[in-house]
PDB file of C-alpha atoms in Angstrom:
ATOM      1  CA  UNK A   1      60.797   8.692 171.528  1.00 40.00           C
ATOM      2  CA  UNK A   2      62.741   6.937 168.729  1.00 40.00           C
ATOM      3  CA  UNK A   3      63.216   8.867 165.462  1.00 40.00           C
ATOM      4  CA  UNK A   4      60.849   8.200 162.601  1.00 40.00           C
ATOM      5  CA  UNK A   5      62.322   6.019 159.917  1.00 41.00           C
ATOM      6  CA  UNK A   6      61.789   6.065 156.205  1.00 42.00           C
ATOM      7  CA  UNK A   7      60.080   3.023 154.651  1.00 42.00           C
ATOM      8  CA  UNK A   8      62.340   0.262 153.356  1.00 39.00           C
ATOM      9  CA  UNK A   9      62.099  -3.067 151.617  1.00 39.00           C
ATOM     10  CA  UNK A  10      61.519  -4.690 154.992  1.00 37.00           C
ATOM     11  CA  UNK A  11      58.809  -2.233 155.941  1.00 40.00           C
ATOM     12  CA  UNK A  12      57.109  -1.175 152.740  1.00 40.00           C
ATOM     13  CA  UNK A  13      55.313   2.165 152.646  1.00 41.00           C
ATOM     14  CA  UNK A  14      51.542   2.006 152.308  1.00 36.00           C
ATOM     15  CA  UNK A  15      50.501   1.679 148.678  1.00 35.00           C
ATOM     16  CA  UNK A  16      47.819   4.348 149.092  1.00 32.00           C
ATOM     17  CA  UNK A  17      47.382   7.377 151.333  1.00 35.00           C
ATOM     18  CA  UNK A  18      44.619   7.158 153.894  1.00 36.00           C
ATOM     19  CA  UNK A  19      41.371   8.696 152.767  1.00 32.00           C
ATOM     20  CA  UNK A  20      40.058  11.822 154.521  1.00 32.00           C
ATOM     21  CA  UNK A  21      38.077  11.381 157.685  1.00 36.00           C
ATOM     22  CA  UNK A  22      39.909   8.242 158.792  1.00 37.00           C
ATOM     23  CA  UNK A  23      38.145   5.950 156.327  1.00 37.00           C
ATOM     24  CA  UNK A  24      39.684   2.655 155.311  1.00 40.00           C
ATOM     25  CA  UNK A  25      42.619   2.825 152.951  1.00 44.00           C
ATOM     26  CA  UNK A  26      41.679   2.691 149.269  1.00 50.00           C
ATOM     27  CA  UNK A  27      43.355  -0.331 147.706  1.00 49.00           C
ATOM     28  CA  UNK A  28      42.280   0.503 144.157  1.00 51.00           C
ATOM     29  CA  UNK A  29      45.457   0.815 142.051  1.00 52.00           C
ATOM     30  CA  UNK A  30      46.348   4.085 140.349  1.00 64.00           C
ATOM     31  CA  UNK A  31      46.608   2.195 137.083  1.00 74.00           C
ATOM     32  CA  UNK A  32      46.451  -1.339 135.729  1.00 85.00           C
ATOM     33  CA  UNK A  33      49.561  -3.102 134.502  1.00 90.00           C
ATOM     34  CA  UNK A  34      49.550  -3.985 130.824  1.00 94.00           C
ATOM     35  CA  UNK A  35      49.785  -7.610 131.989  1.00 94.00           C
ATOM     36  CA  UNK A  36      46.065  -7.352 132.811  1.00 94.00           C
ATOM     37  CA  UNK A  37      45.397  -7.576 129.068  1.00 96.00           C
ATOM     38  CA  UNK A  38      46.203 -11.272 129.252  1.00 95.00           C
ATOM     39  CA  UNK A  39      42.944 -11.810 131.137  1.00 95.00           C
ATOM     40  CA  UNK A  40      41.145 -10.358 128.111  1.00 95.00           C
ATOM     41  CA  UNK A  41      42.691 -12.825 125.676  1.00 95.00           C
ATOM     42  CA  UNK A  42      45.819 -10.921 124.620  1.00 96.00           C
ATOM     43  CA  UNK A  43      48.772 -13.292 124.339  1.00 96.00           C
ATOM     44  CA  UNK A  44      51.968 -12.835 126.313  1.00 96.00           C
ATOM     45  CA  UNK A  45      54.127 -12.192 123.250  1.00 96.00           C
ATOM     46  CA  UNK A  46      52.019  -9.211 122.205  1.00 96.00           C
ATOM     47  CA  UNK A  47      52.133  -7.850 125.761  1.00 96.00           C
ATOM     48  CA  UNK A  48      55.925  -8.125 125.691  1.00 95.00           C
ATOM     49  CA  UNK A  49      55.928  -6.159 122.436  1.00 96.00           C
ATOM     50  CA  UNK A  50      53.935  -3.408 124.125  1.00 96.00           C
ATOM     51  CA  UNK A  51      56.402  -3.319 127.014  1.00 93.00           C
ATOM     52  CA  UNK A  52      59.315  -3.138 124.590  1.00 92.00           C
ATOM     53  CA  UNK A  53      57.646  -0.022 123.168  1.00 93.00           C
ATOM     54  CA  UNK A  54      57.460   1.461 126.709  1.00 92.00           C
ATOM     55  CA  UNK A  55      53.701   0.873 126.973  1.00 94.00           C
ATOM     56  CA  UNK A  56      53.472  -0.619 130.449  1.00 93.00           C
ATOM     57  CA  UNK A  57      49.933   0.196 131.571  1.00 93.00           C
ATOM     58  CA  UNK A  58      46.445  -0.315 130.197  1.00 94.00           C
ATOM     59  CA  UNK A  59      46.007   3.457 130.252  1.00 92.00           C
ATOM     60  CA  UNK A  60      49.141   3.683 128.132  1.00 93.00           C
ATOM     61  CA  UNK A  61      47.459   1.483 125.538  1.00 96.00           C
ATOM     62  CA  UNK A  62      44.408   3.722 125.643  1.00 93.00           C
ATOM     63  CA  UNK A  63      46.521   6.861 125.139  1.00 93.00           C
ATOM     64  CA  UNK A  64      48.548   5.431 122.241  1.00 95.00           C
ATOM     65  CA  UNK A  65      47.059   5.962 118.794  1.00 96.00           C
ATOM     66  CA  UNK A  66      46.338   3.013 116.537  1.00 96.00           C
ATOM     67  CA  UNK A  67      48.851   4.408 114.057  1.00 96.00           C
ATOM     68  CA  UNK A  68      51.634   4.287 116.641  1.00 96.00           C
ATOM     69  CA  UNK A  69      50.621   0.825 117.817  1.00 97.00           C
ATOM     70  CA  UNK A  70      50.895  -0.382 114.222  1.00 96.00           C
ATOM     71  CA  UNK A  71      54.492   0.865 114.168  1.00 96.00           C
ATOM     72  CA  UNK A  72      55.390  -1.768 116.768  1.00 96.00           C
ATOM     73  CA  UNK A  73      57.059  -4.697 115.050  1.00 94.00           C
ATOM     74  CA  UNK A  74      54.703  -7.660 114.741  1.00 94.00           C
ATOM     75  CA  UNK A  75      51.499  -5.685 115.300  1.00 96.00           C
ATOM     76  CA  UNK A  76      48.752  -6.049 112.700  1.00 95.00           C
ATOM     77  CA  UNK A  77      45.535  -4.056 112.412  1.00 96.00           C
ATOM     78  CA  UNK A  78      43.592  -7.014 113.779  1.00 96.00           C
ATOM     79  CA  UNK A  79      45.892  -7.287 116.802  1.00 96.00           C
ATOM     80  CA  UNK A  80      45.729  -3.568 117.471  1.00 97.00           C
ATOM     81  CA  UNK A  81      41.932  -3.580 117.409  1.00 97.00           C
ATOM     82  CA  UNK A  82      41.834  -6.567 119.754  1.00 97.00           C
ATOM     83  CA  UNK A  83      44.244  -4.864 122.163  1.00 97.00           C
ATOM     84  CA  UNK A  84      42.249  -1.630 122.057  1.00 97.00           C
ATOM     85  CA  UNK A  85      39.018  -3.515 122.774  1.00 96.00           C
ATOM     86  CA  UNK A  86      40.656  -5.360 125.670  1.00 96.00           C
ATOM     87  CA  UNK A  87      41.908  -2.085 127.149  1.00 95.00           C
ATOM     88  CA  UNK A  88      38.431  -0.561 126.875  1.00 94.00           C
ATOM     89  CA  UNK A  89      36.903  -3.532 128.721  1.00 94.00           C
ATOM     90  CA  UNK A  90      39.344  -3.045 131.599  1.00 94.00           C
ATOM     91  CA  UNK A  91      39.125   0.743 131.815  1.00 92.00           C
ATOM     92  CA  UNK A  92      35.461   1.168 130.961  1.00 90.00           C
ATOM     93  CA  UNK A  93      34.066   4.509 129.839  1.00 88.00           C
ATOM     94  CA  UNK A  94      36.373   7.525 129.716  1.00 87.00           C
ATOM     95  CA  UNK A  95      33.554   9.645 131.123  1.00 93.00           C
ATOM     96  CA  UNK A  96      33.027  10.008 134.870  1.00 91.00           C
ATOM     97  CA  UNK A  97      30.699  11.943 137.129  1.00 95.00           C
ATOM     98  CA  UNK A  98      31.966  14.924 139.061  1.00 96.00           C
ATOM     99  CA  UNK A  99      31.767  12.855 142.255  1.00 95.00           C
ATOM    100  CA  UNK A 100      33.984  10.161 140.717  1.00 91.00           C
ATOM    101  CA  UNK A 101      36.511  12.795 139.682  1.00 92.00           C
ATOM    102  CA  UNK A 102      36.392  14.191 143.206  1.00 94.00           C
ATOM    103  CA  UNK A 103      37.149  10.745 144.624  1.00 91.00           C
ATOM    104  CA  UNK A 104      40.122  10.352 142.274  1.00 88.00           C
ATOM    105  CA  UNK A 105      41.442  13.765 143.279  1.00 90.00           C
ATOM    106  CA  UNK A 106      41.613  12.558 146.874  1.00 89.00           C
ATOM    107  CA  UNK A 107      44.525  10.388 145.812  1.00 87.00           C
ATOM    108  CA  UNK A 108      46.556  13.444 144.865  1.00 90.00           C
ATOM    109  CA  UNK A 109      49.173  14.135 147.523  1.00 91.00           C
ATOM    110  CA  UNK A 110      50.923  17.405 148.258  1.00 94.00           C
ATOM    111  CA  UNK A 111      54.595  16.807 149.004  1.00 96.00           C
ATOM    112  CA  UNK A 112      56.362  19.486 151.014  1.00 96.00           C
ATOM    113  CA  UNK A 113      59.463  21.112 149.553  1.00 95.00           C
ATOM    114  CA  UNK A 114      60.965  21.286 153.026  1.00 92.00           C
ATOM    115  CA  UNK A 115      60.576  25.072 153.040  1.00 92.00           C
ATOM    116  CA  UNK A 116      57.494  26.659 154.598  1.00 92.00           C
ATOM    117  CA  UNK A 117      57.865  29.802 152.494  1.00 93.00           C
ATOM    118  CA  UNK A 118      58.100  27.849 149.225  1.00 93.00           C
ATOM    119  CA  UNK A 119      55.226  25.591 150.290  1.00 94.00           C
ATOM    120  CA  UNK A 120      53.160  28.710 150.923  1.00 94.00           C
ATOM    121  CA  UNK A 121      53.799  29.968 147.400  1.00 93.00           C
ATOM    122  CA  UNK A 122      52.885  26.578 145.910  1.00 93.00           C
ATOM    123  CA  UNK A 123      49.760  26.092 147.990  1.00 92.00           C
ATOM    124  CA  UNK A 124      51.290  23.443 150.229  1.00 93.00           C
ATOM    125  CA  UNK A 125      54.006  21.904 148.080  1.00 95.00           C
ATOM    126  CA  UNK A 126      54.444  19.849 144.909  1.00 94.00           C
ATOM    127  CA  UNK A 127      51.385  17.833 143.895  1.00 93.00           C
ATOM    128  CA  UNK A 128      51.637  14.186 142.910  1.00 89.00           C
ATOM    129  CA  UNK A 129      50.238  12.940 139.587  1.00 87.00           C
ATOM    130  CA  UNK A 130      51.503  16.107 137.913  1.00 91.00           C
ATOM    131  CA  UNK A 131      54.589  17.546 136.238  1.00 93.00           C
ATOM    132  CA  UNK A 132      56.322  20.435 138.026  1.00 93.00           C
ATOM    133  CA  UNK A 133      59.231  22.307 136.468  1.00 93.00           C
ATOM    134  CA  UNK A 134      61.775  24.127 138.609  1.00 91.00           C
ATOM    135  CA  UNK A 135      64.216  26.443 136.877  1.00 91.00           C
ATOM    136  CA  UNK A 136      66.689  29.097 137.900  1.00 90.00           C
ATOM    137  CA  UNK A 137      70.242  30.307 137.613  1.00 91.00           C
ATOM    138  CA  UNK A 138      73.291  28.410 138.810  1.00 89.00           C
ATOM    139  CA  UNK A 139      73.460  27.908 142.602  1.00 88.00           C
ATOM    140  CA  UNK A 140      69.882  28.977 143.310  1.00 90.00           C
ATOM    141  CA  UNK A 141      68.944  25.763 145.151  1.00 92.00           C
ATOM    142  CA  UNK A 142      67.504  23.500 142.446  1.00 94.00           C
ATOM    143  CA  UNK A 143      69.669  20.513 143.385  1.00 95.00           C
ATOM    144  CA  UNK A 144      69.069  21.140 147.080  1.00 96.00           C
ATOM    145  CA  UNK A 145      65.320  21.082 146.448  1.00 96.00           C
ATOM    146  CA  UNK A 146      65.626  17.801 144.518  1.00 96.00           C
ATOM    147  CA  UNK A 147      67.609  16.199 147.345  1.00 97.00           C
ATOM    148  CA  UNK A 148      65.254  17.489 150.037  1.00 97.00           C
ATOM    149  CA  UNK A 149      62.120  16.263 148.290  1.00 96.00           C
ATOM    150  CA  UNK A 150      63.743  12.874 147.752  1.00 97.00           C
ATOM    151  CA  UNK A 151      63.739  12.520 151.529  1.00 97.00           C
ATOM    152  CA  UNK A 152      60.478  14.314 152.333  1.00 97.00           C
ATOM    153  CA  UNK A 153      58.511  12.140 149.878  1.00 97.00           C
ATOM    154  CA  UNK A 154      59.345   9.152 152.090  1.00 97.00           C
ATOM    155  CA  UNK A 155      57.786  10.722 155.183  1.00 96.00           C
ATOM    156  CA  UNK A 156      54.147  10.086 156.152  1.00 96.00           C
ATOM    157  CA  UNK A 157      51.524  12.556 154.850  1.00 94.00           C
ATOM    158  CA  UNK A 158      51.071  14.203 158.250  1.00 94.00           C
ATOM    159  CA  UNK A 159      54.716  15.299 158.013  1.00 94.00           C
ATOM    160  CA  UNK A 160      54.356  16.602 154.465  1.00 95.00           C
ATOM    161  CA  UNK A 161      55.441  13.425 152.707  1.00 95.00           C
ATOM    162  CA  UNK A 162      53.841  10.712 150.616  1.00 94.00           C
ATOM    163  CA  UNK A 163      54.987   7.493 152.346  1.00 94.00           C
ATOM    164  CA  UNK A 164      56.696   6.275 149.200  1.00 95.00           C
ATOM    165  CA  UNK A 165      59.815   5.674 147.189  1.00 96.00           C
ATOM    166  CA  UNK A 166      61.585   8.065 144.832  1.00 97.00           C
ATOM    167  CA  UNK A 167      63.213   7.691 141.412  1.00 97.00           C
ATOM    168  CA  UNK A 168      66.023  10.153 140.693  1.00 98.00           C
ATOM    169  CA  UNK A 169      67.376  10.671 137.167  1.00 98.00           C
ATOM    170  CA  UNK A 170      70.545  12.748 137.434  1.00 97.00           C
ATOM    171  CA  UNK A 171      71.372  14.729 134.284  1.00 95.00           C
ATOM    172  CA  UNK A 172      74.294  16.694 135.721  1.00 94.00           C
ATOM    173  CA  UNK A 173      76.050  14.244 138.033  1.00 96.00           C
ATOM    174  CA  UNK A 174      75.162  16.282 141.128  1.00 96.00           C
ATOM    175  CA  UNK A 175      73.437  13.608 143.237  1.00 97.00           C
ATOM    176  CA  UNK A 176      75.274  13.177 146.535  1.00 97.00           C
ATOM    177  CA  UNK A 177      74.411  10.378 149.010  1.00 98.00           C
ATOM    178  CA  UNK A 178      76.044  12.309 151.866  1.00 98.00           C
ATOM    179  CA  UNK A 179      73.699  15.189 151.150  1.00 97.00           C
ATOM    180  CA  UNK A 180      70.719  12.837 151.363  1.00 98.00           C
ATOM    181  CA  UNK A 181      71.968  11.528 154.709  1.00 98.00           C
ATOM    182  CA  UNK A 182      72.349  15.050 156.068  1.00 97.00           C
ATOM    183  CA  UNK A 183      68.805  15.980 155.035  1.00 97.00           C
ATOM    184  CA  UNK A 184      67.459  12.694 156.400  1.00 97.00           C
ATOM    185  CA  UNK A 185      69.087  13.456 159.742  1.00 97.00           C
ATOM    186  CA  UNK A 186      67.284  16.808 159.791  1.00 95.00           C
ATOM    187  CA  UNK A 187      63.946  14.988 159.553  1.00 95.00           C
ATOM    188  CA  UNK A 188      64.881  12.259 162.035  1.00 95.00           C
ATOM    189  CA  UNK A 189      65.189   9.604 159.339  1.00 95.00           C
ATOM    190  CA  UNK A 190      67.894   6.950 159.089  1.00 97.00           C
ATOM    191  CA  UNK A 191      70.168   8.031 156.226  1.00 97.00           C
ATOM    192  CA  UNK A 192      70.824   4.568 154.843  1.00 97.00           C
ATOM    193  CA  UNK A 193      67.121   3.749 154.836  1.00 97.00           C
ATOM    194  CA  UNK A 194      66.416   6.988 152.975  1.00 97.00           C
ATOM    195  CA  UNK A 195      69.021   6.041 150.352  1.00 98.00           C
ATOM    196  CA  UNK A 196      67.563   2.534 150.099  1.00 97.00           C
ATOM    197  CA  UNK A 197      64.261   4.056 148.976  1.00 97.00           C
ATOM    198  CA  UNK A 198      65.800   6.191 146.222  1.00 98.00           C
ATOM    199  CA  UNK A 199      66.206   4.545 142.814  1.00 97.00           C
ATOM    200  CA  UNK A 200      69.053   6.430 141.119  1.00 98.00           C
ATOM    201  CA  UNK A 201      70.304   6.592 137.535  1.00 97.00           C
ATOM    202  CA  UNK A 202      72.740   8.900 135.746  1.00 98.00           C
ATOM    203  CA  UNK A 203      71.569  10.145 132.337  1.00 97.00           C
ATOM    204  CA  UNK A 204      74.403  10.998 129.952  1.00 97.00           C
ATOM    205  CA  UNK A 205      72.382  12.505 127.093  1.00 96.00           C
ATOM    206  CA  UNK A 206      68.777  13.265 126.142  1.00 95.00           C
ATOM    207  CA  UNK A 207      68.300   9.928 124.377  1.00 96.00           C
ATOM    208  CA  UNK A 208      69.584   8.050 127.408  1.00 97.00           C
ATOM    209  CA  UNK A 209      67.309  10.145 129.607  1.00 96.00           C
ATOM    210  CA  UNK A 210      64.253   9.059 127.611  1.00 94.00           C
ATOM    211  CA  UNK A 211      65.340   5.428 127.890  1.00 94.00           C
ATOM    212  CA  UNK A 212      65.568   5.815 131.668  1.00 96.00           C
ATOM    213  CA  UNK A 213      62.130   7.444 131.817  1.00 94.00           C
ATOM    214  CA  UNK A 214      60.695   4.536 129.839  1.00 91.00           C
ATOM    215  CA  UNK A 215      62.347   2.132 132.272  1.00 92.00           C
ATOM    216  CA  UNK A 216      60.798   4.093 135.139  1.00 93.00           C
ATOM    217  CA  UNK A 217      57.351   3.602 133.633  1.00 89.00           C
ATOM    218  CA  UNK A 218      57.890  -0.156 133.787  1.00 88.00           C
ATOM    219  CA  UNK A 219      59.200  -0.038 137.351  1.00 90.00           C
ATOM    220  CA  UNK A 220      56.344   2.198 138.478  1.00 89.00           C
ATOM    221  CA  UNK A 221      53.806  -0.182 136.946  1.00 85.00           C
ATOM    222  CA  UNK A 222      55.362  -3.099 138.831  1.00 86.00           C
ATOM    223  CA  UNK A 223      56.021  -1.316 142.127  1.00 89.00           C
ATOM    224  CA  UNK A 224      53.111   0.870 143.251  1.00 86.00           C
ATOM    225  CA  UNK A 225      55.122   2.404 146.114  1.00 92.00           C
ATOM    226  CA  UNK A 226      56.847   5.062 143.995  1.00 94.00           C
ATOM    227  CA  UNK A 227      55.555   8.580 144.623  1.00 93.00           C
ATOM    228  CA  UNK A 228      58.084  10.956 143.067  1.00 95.00           C
ATOM    229  CA  UNK A 229      60.283  11.111 139.973  1.00 96.00           C
ATOM    230  CA  UNK A 230      63.033  13.731 140.051  1.00 96.00           C
TER     231      UNK A 230
END
């Protein structure tokens, strides 16, 4: 039996995990791109201003206060109100029934850490759509965990993965492609294909790191196949 391969640009990973019980795949996006505002009468120039301020989704508009929107160069009170109204039309009410929340929670994936003992402590692994902080002393395995999950996230859900791509922001210069290849080999994945599905950037200071995170928000809004940010 040939080894399983990680998804690549020629064989894109599914944009959504299969729903429980073998139901059809849910094609509803996790979020709407800020470009959707154009359909509600917001002009392209104002949308570009939002993107320049790292607001790349309609939900991002909803979560940004009017005061902060007014700080964007070229935004007037009238424009801000129009943008807010357009976002509300797309997103609808912020309230949802418990059943609707339950359905949304089905999209949350649990990505294995590659260690059964650690997965057991975490209740299965690291959950998607959440922020998880890993800390510890020097040489306790933090970088190894980051490398391992960068490969595991590309595997299908039945193997503990999320069938998606990974973004890796390196703050210490410790990312090693050879290490990724070695881990990929452990899981029967082609090393070069695993590397192809990792978007890497080196952050040189905290300000640069925030710029990279903002760039990730734009990339994630455009490419729905990303599942993990390290």
